[in-house]
Short mmCIF file of C-alpha atoms and ligand atoms in Angstrom, two decimals:
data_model
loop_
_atom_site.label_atom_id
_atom_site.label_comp_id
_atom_site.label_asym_id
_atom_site.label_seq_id
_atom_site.Cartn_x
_atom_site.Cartn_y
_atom_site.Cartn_z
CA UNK A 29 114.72 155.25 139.35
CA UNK A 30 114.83 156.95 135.79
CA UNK A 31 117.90 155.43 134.67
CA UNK A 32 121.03 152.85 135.31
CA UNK A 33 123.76 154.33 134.07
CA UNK A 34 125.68 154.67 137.28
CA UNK A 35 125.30 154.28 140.95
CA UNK A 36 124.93 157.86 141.07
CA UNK A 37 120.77 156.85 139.95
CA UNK A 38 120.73 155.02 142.72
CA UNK A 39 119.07 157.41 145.92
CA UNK A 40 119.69 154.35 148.37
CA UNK A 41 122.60 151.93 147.41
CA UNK A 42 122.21 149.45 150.82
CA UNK A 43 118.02 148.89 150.26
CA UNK A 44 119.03 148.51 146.38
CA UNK A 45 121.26 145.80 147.66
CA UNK A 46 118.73 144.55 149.77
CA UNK A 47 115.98 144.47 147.41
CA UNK A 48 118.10 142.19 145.12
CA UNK A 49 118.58 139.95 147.88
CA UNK A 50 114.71 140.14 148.99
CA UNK A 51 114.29 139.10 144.85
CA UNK A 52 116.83 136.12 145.13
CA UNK A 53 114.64 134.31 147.41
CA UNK A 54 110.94 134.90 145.13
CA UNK A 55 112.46 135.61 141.88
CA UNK A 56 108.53 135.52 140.34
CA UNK A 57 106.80 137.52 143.32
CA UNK A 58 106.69 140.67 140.46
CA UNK A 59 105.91 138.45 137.57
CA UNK A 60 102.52 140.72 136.89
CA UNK A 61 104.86 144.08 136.60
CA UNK A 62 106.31 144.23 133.56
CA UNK A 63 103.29 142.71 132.04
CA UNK A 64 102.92 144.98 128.17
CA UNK A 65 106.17 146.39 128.92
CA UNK A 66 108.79 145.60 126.50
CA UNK A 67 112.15 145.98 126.88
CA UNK A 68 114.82 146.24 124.15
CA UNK A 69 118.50 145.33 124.51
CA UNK A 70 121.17 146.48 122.04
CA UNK A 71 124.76 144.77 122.07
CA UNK A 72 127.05 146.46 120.25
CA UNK A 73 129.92 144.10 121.73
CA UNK A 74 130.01 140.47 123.25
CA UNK A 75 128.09 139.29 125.85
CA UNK A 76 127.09 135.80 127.58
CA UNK A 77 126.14 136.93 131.02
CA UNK A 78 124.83 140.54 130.94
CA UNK A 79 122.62 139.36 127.82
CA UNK A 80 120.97 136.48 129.28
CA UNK A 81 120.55 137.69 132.92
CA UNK A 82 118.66 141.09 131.80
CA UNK A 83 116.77 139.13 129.47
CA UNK A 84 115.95 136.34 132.18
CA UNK A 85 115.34 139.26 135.27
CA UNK A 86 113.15 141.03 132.66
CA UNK A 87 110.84 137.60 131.82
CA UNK A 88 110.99 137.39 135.43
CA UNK A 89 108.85 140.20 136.05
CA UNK A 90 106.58 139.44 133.44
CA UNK A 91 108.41 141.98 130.10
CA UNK A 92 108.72 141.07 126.44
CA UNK A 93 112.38 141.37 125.64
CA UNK A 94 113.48 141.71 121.81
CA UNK A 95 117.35 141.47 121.86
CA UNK A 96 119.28 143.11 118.75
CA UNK A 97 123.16 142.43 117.74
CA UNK A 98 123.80 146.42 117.02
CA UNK A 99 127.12 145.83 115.82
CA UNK A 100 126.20 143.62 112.49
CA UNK A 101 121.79 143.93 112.28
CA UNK A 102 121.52 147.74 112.70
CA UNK A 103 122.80 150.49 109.74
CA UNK A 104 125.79 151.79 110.77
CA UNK A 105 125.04 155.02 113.16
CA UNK A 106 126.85 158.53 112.49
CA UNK A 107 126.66 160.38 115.81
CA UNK A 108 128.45 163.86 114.96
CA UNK A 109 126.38 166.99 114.89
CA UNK A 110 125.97 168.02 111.44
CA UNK A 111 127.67 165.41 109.93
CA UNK A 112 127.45 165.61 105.72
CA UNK A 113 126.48 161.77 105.80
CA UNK A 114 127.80 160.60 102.27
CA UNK A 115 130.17 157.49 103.83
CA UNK A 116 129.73 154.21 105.33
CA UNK A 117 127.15 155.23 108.03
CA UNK A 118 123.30 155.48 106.81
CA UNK A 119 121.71 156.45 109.99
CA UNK A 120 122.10 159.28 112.30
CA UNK A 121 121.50 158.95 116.31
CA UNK A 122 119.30 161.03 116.11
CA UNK A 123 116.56 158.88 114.09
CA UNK A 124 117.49 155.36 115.18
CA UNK A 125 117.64 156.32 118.92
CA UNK A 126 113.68 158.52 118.54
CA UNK A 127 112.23 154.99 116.84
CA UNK A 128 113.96 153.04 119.61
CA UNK A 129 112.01 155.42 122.02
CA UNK A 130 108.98 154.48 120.17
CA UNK A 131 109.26 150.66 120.49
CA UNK A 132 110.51 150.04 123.67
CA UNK A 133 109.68 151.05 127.24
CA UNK A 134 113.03 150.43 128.65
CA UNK A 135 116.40 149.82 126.80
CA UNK A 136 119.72 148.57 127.45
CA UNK A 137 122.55 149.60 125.66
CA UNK A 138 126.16 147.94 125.87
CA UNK A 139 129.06 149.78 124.13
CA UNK A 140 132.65 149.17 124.91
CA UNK A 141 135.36 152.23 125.24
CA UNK A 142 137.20 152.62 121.38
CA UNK A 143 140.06 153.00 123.90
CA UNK A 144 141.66 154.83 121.14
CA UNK A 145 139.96 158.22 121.30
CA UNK A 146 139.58 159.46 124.94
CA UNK A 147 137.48 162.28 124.97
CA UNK A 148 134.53 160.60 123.32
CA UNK A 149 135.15 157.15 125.84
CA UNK A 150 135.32 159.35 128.92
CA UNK A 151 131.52 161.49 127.62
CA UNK A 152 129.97 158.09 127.46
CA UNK A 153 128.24 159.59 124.01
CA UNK A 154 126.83 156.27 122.54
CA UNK A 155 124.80 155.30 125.78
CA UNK A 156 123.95 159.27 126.55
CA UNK A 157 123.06 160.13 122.74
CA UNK A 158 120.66 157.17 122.70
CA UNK A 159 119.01 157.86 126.36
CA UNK A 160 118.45 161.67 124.70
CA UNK A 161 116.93 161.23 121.78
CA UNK A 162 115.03 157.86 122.43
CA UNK A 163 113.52 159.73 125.59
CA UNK A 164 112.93 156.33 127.61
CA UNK A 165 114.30 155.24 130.50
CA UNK A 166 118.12 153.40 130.02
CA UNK A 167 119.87 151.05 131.51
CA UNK A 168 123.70 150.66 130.84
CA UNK A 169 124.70 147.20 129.80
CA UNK A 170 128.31 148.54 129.76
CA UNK A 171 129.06 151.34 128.99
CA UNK A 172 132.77 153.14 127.70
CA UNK A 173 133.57 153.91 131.71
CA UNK A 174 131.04 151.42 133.87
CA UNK A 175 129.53 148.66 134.56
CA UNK A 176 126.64 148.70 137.06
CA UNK A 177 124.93 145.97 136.93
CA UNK A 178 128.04 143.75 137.10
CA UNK A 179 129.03 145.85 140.49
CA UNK A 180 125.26 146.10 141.72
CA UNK A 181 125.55 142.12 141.44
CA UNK A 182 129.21 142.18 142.67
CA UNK A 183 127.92 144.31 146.08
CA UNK A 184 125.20 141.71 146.34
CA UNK A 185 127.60 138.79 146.30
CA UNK A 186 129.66 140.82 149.27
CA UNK A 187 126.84 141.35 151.27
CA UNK A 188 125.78 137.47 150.76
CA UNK A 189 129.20 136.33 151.88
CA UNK A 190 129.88 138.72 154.56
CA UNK A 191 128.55 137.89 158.00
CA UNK A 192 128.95 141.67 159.14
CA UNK A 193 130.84 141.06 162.76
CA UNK A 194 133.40 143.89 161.19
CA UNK A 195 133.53 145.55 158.01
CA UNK A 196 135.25 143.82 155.07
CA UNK A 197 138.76 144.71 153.58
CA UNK A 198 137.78 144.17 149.96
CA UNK A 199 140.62 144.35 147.76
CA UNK A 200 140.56 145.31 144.08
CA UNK A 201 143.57 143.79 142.27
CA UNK A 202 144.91 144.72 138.76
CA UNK A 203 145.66 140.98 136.85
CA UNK A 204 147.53 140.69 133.84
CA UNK A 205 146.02 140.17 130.41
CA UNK A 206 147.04 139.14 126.90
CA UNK A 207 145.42 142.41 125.56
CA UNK A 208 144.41 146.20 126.50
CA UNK A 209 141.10 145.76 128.34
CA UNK A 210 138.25 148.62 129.20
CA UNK A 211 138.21 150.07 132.49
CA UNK A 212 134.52 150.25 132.98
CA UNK A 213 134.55 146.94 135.42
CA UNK A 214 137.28 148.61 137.85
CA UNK A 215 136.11 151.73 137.76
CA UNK A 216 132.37 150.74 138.43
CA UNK A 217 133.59 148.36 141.05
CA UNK A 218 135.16 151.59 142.88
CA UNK A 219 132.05 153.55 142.58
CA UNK A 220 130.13 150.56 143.95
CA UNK A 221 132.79 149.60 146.68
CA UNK A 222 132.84 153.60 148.05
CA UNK A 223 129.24 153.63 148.62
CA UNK A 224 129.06 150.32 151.13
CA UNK A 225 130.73 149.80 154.56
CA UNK A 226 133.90 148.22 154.06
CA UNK A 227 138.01 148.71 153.98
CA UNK A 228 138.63 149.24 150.07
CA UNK A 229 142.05 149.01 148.53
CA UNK A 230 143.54 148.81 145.32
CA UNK A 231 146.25 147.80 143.88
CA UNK A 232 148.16 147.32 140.54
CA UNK A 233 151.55 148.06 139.14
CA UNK A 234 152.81 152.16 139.28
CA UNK A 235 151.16 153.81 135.88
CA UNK A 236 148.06 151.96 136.07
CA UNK A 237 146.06 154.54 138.02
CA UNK A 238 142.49 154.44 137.02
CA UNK A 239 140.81 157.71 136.67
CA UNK A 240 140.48 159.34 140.24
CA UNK A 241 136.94 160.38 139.34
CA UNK A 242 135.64 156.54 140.27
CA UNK A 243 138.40 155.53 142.50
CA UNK A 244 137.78 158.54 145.14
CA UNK A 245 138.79 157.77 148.33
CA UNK A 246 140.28 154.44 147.65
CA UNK A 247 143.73 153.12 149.58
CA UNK A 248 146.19 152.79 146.54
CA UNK A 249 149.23 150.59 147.50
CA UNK A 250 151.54 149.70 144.45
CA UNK A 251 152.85 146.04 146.40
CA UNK A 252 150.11 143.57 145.84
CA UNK A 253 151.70 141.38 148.79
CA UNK A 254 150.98 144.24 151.43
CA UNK A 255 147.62 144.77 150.19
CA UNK A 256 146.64 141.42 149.93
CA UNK A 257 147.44 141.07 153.38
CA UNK A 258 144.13 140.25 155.58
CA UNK A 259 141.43 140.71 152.88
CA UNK A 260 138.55 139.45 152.71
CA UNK A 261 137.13 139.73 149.45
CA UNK A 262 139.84 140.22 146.64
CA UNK A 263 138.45 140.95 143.35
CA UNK A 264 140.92 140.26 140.40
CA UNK A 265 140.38 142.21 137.12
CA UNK A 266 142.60 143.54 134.42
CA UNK A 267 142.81 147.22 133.08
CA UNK A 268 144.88 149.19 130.51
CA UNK A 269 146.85 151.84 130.84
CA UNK A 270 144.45 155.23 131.95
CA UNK A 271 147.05 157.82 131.31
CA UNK A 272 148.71 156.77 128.40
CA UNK A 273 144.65 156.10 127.57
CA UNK A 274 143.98 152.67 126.39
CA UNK A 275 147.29 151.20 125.86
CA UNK A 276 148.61 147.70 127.08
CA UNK A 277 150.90 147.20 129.85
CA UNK A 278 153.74 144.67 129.05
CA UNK A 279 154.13 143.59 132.58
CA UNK A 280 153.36 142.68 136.13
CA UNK A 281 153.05 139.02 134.62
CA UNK A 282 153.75 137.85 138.15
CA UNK A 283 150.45 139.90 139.16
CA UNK A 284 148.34 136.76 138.59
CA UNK A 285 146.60 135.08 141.52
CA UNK A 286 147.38 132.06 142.82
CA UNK A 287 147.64 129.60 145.87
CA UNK A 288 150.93 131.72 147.11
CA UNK A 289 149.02 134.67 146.96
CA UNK A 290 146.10 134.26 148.27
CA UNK A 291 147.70 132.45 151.69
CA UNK A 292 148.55 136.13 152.44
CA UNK A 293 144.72 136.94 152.95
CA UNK A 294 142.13 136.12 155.42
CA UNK A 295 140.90 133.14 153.44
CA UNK A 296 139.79 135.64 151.01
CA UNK A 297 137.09 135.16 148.81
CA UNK A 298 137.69 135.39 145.18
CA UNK A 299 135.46 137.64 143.08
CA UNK A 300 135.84 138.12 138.59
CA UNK A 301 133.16 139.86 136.57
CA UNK A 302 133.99 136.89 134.00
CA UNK A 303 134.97 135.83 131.27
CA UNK A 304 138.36 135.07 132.81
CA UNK A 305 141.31 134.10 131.48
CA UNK A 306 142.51 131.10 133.18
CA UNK A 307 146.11 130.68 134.55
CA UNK A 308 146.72 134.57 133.02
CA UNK A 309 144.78 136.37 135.36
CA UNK A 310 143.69 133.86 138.17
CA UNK A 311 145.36 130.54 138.40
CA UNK A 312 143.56 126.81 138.06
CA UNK A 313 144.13 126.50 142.06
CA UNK A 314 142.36 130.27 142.45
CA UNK A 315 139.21 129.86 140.40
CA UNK A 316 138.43 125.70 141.01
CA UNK A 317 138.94 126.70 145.37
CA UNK A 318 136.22 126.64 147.93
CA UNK A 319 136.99 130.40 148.04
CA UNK A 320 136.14 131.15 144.66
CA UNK A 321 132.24 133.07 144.60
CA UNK A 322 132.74 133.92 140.96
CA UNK A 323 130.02 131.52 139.62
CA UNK A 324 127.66 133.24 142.49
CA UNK A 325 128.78 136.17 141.47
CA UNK A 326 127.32 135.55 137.68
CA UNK A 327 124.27 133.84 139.35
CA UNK A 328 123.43 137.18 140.93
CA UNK A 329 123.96 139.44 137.59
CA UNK A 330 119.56 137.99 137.05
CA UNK A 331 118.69 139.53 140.76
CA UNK A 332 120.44 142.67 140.27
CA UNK A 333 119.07 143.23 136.89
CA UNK A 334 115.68 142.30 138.41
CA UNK A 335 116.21 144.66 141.05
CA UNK A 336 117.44 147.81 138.43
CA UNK A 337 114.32 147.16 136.23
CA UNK A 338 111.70 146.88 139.10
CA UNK A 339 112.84 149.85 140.16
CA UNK A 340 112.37 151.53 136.73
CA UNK A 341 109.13 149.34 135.93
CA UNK A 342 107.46 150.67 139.49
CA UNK A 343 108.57 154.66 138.54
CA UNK A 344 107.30 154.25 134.87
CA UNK A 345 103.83 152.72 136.76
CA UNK A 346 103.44 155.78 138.94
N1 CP B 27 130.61 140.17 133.25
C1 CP B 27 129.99 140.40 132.08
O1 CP B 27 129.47 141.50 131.82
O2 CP B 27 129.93 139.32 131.27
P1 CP B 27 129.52 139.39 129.73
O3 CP B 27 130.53 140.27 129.03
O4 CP B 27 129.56 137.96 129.25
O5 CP B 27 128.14 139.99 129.62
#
């Protein structure tokens, strides 16, 4: 693997899967790989657990890890072609992403959508500027439209709680929220969710299409009751609006998931990338049940991370 940027780098999405699990049970069998490798990870938003699971996976196998808070310790980057830079922004892509390539062997990047300007969210261009100039191999900590290393993990914690007598109905369910969210979760959970055996469904209030590009295939059905019905896994997550791009939906506060709802599913299993906003988009009843994976789900973000880099480590090795 060259890159992680989206599960279209991955040749072989079921032994990626089972790799990670095949890690899980000898986390330090590879702890010689990444010895004089260093990897660099740049957070230009918040993060608990894709920060400390890529940093932990990468001690795992044996990498120096130097983690930077882009957002306040770097200049401020300009990333236009031919920009005249005589305002707030001192350094161009262009520089900062070729010294990166000089420091590092591997680098994660995680920058949120602006959700404001659609164009430049949809071309990814902060994660894609920095994988071409810094010329090393990249792995998306989040990017403006995905998330695969949450899904990767996510896939993982389906497999791991699946006992494969039929295939799953996994159900992704639009939550409501206090604020307009990215869509990078949902729409990487698609991606993910097309590429494994299983039913896949979503569902959230008319106008909250995601962008058909990631959903592909996907049963919609606009009454959460009906496609509730029978699932098996029901993953809960919040989006904004996609075609009035980035705005909030006031609404579908009765979307949340709770003991009522989930009695309409197989004895579902309850997945959320986390952080979650309690008794807004998953009740008390939801998150504290037996059926709630969630914490599993976060355990598994080091083994998929593991996975992603010794992939990457083993290709840079030769
Ligand atoms: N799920 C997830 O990516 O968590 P963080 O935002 O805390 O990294």
């Amino acid at each position: 693997m060259k890159n992680f940027i989206s599960v279209n780098d991955v040749d072989n999405v079921s032994k990626l899967i089972n790799d990670t699990l095949e890690i899980k049970k000898q986390p330090l069998k590879y702890r010689e790989l990444g010895k004089d490798k260093t990897l660099g990870l740049f957070f230009f938003n918040p993060s608990l657990r894709t920060r400390i699971s890529t940093h932990k996976a990468a001690r795992n196998l044996g990498m120096d890890v130097i983690v930077l808070n882009a957002d306040k310790d770097n200049w401020g980057l300009e990333f236009e072609e031919a920009a005249v830079m005589n305002g707030k922004k001192a350094e161009h892509i262009k520089e900062a992403a070729a010294v990166i390539g000089k420091y590092f062997d591997i680098t994660g990047i995680r920058s949120f959508p602006t959700l404001t300007e659609k164009e430049t969210d949809e071309d990814d261009t902060v994660i894609k500027q920095f994988m071409k100039y810094s010329g090393k191999p990249m792995i998306s900590l989040e990017s403006a439209t995905l998330h695969p290393l949450q899904s990767l993990a996510d896939m993982v914690t389906i497999y791991e709680n699946w006992n494969f007598n039929k295939k799953p109905k996994v159900v992704l369910t639009w939550a409501p929220h206090i604020k307009p969210i990215p869509h990078s979760v949902a729409n990487s959970f698609s991606e993910w969710a097309n590429k494994i055996e299983c039913e896949f469904v979503i569902t959230h209030p008319k106008g909250l299409e995601l962008n058909s590009l990631y959903t592909g295939n996907a049963k919609v059905v606009y009454e959460q009751d009906k496609a509730l019905k029978d699932a098996d896994f029901v993953y809960v997550k919040n989006w904004s609006l996609y075609n009035d791009y980035g705005k909030f939906y006031n609404g579908g506060y009765d979307w949340m998931i709770d003991k009522k709802k989930l009695e309409l599913t197989n004895n579902a299993k309850i997945m959320h990338c986390l952080p979650v906003r309690r008794n807004v988009e998953l009740s008390d009843y939801a998150l504290d049940s037996e059926n709630s994976i969630v914490i599993k789900e976060a355990e598994n973000r080091v083994f998929a991370a593991q996975a992603v880099l010794k992939n990457i480590l083993d290709d840079l090795n030769g």
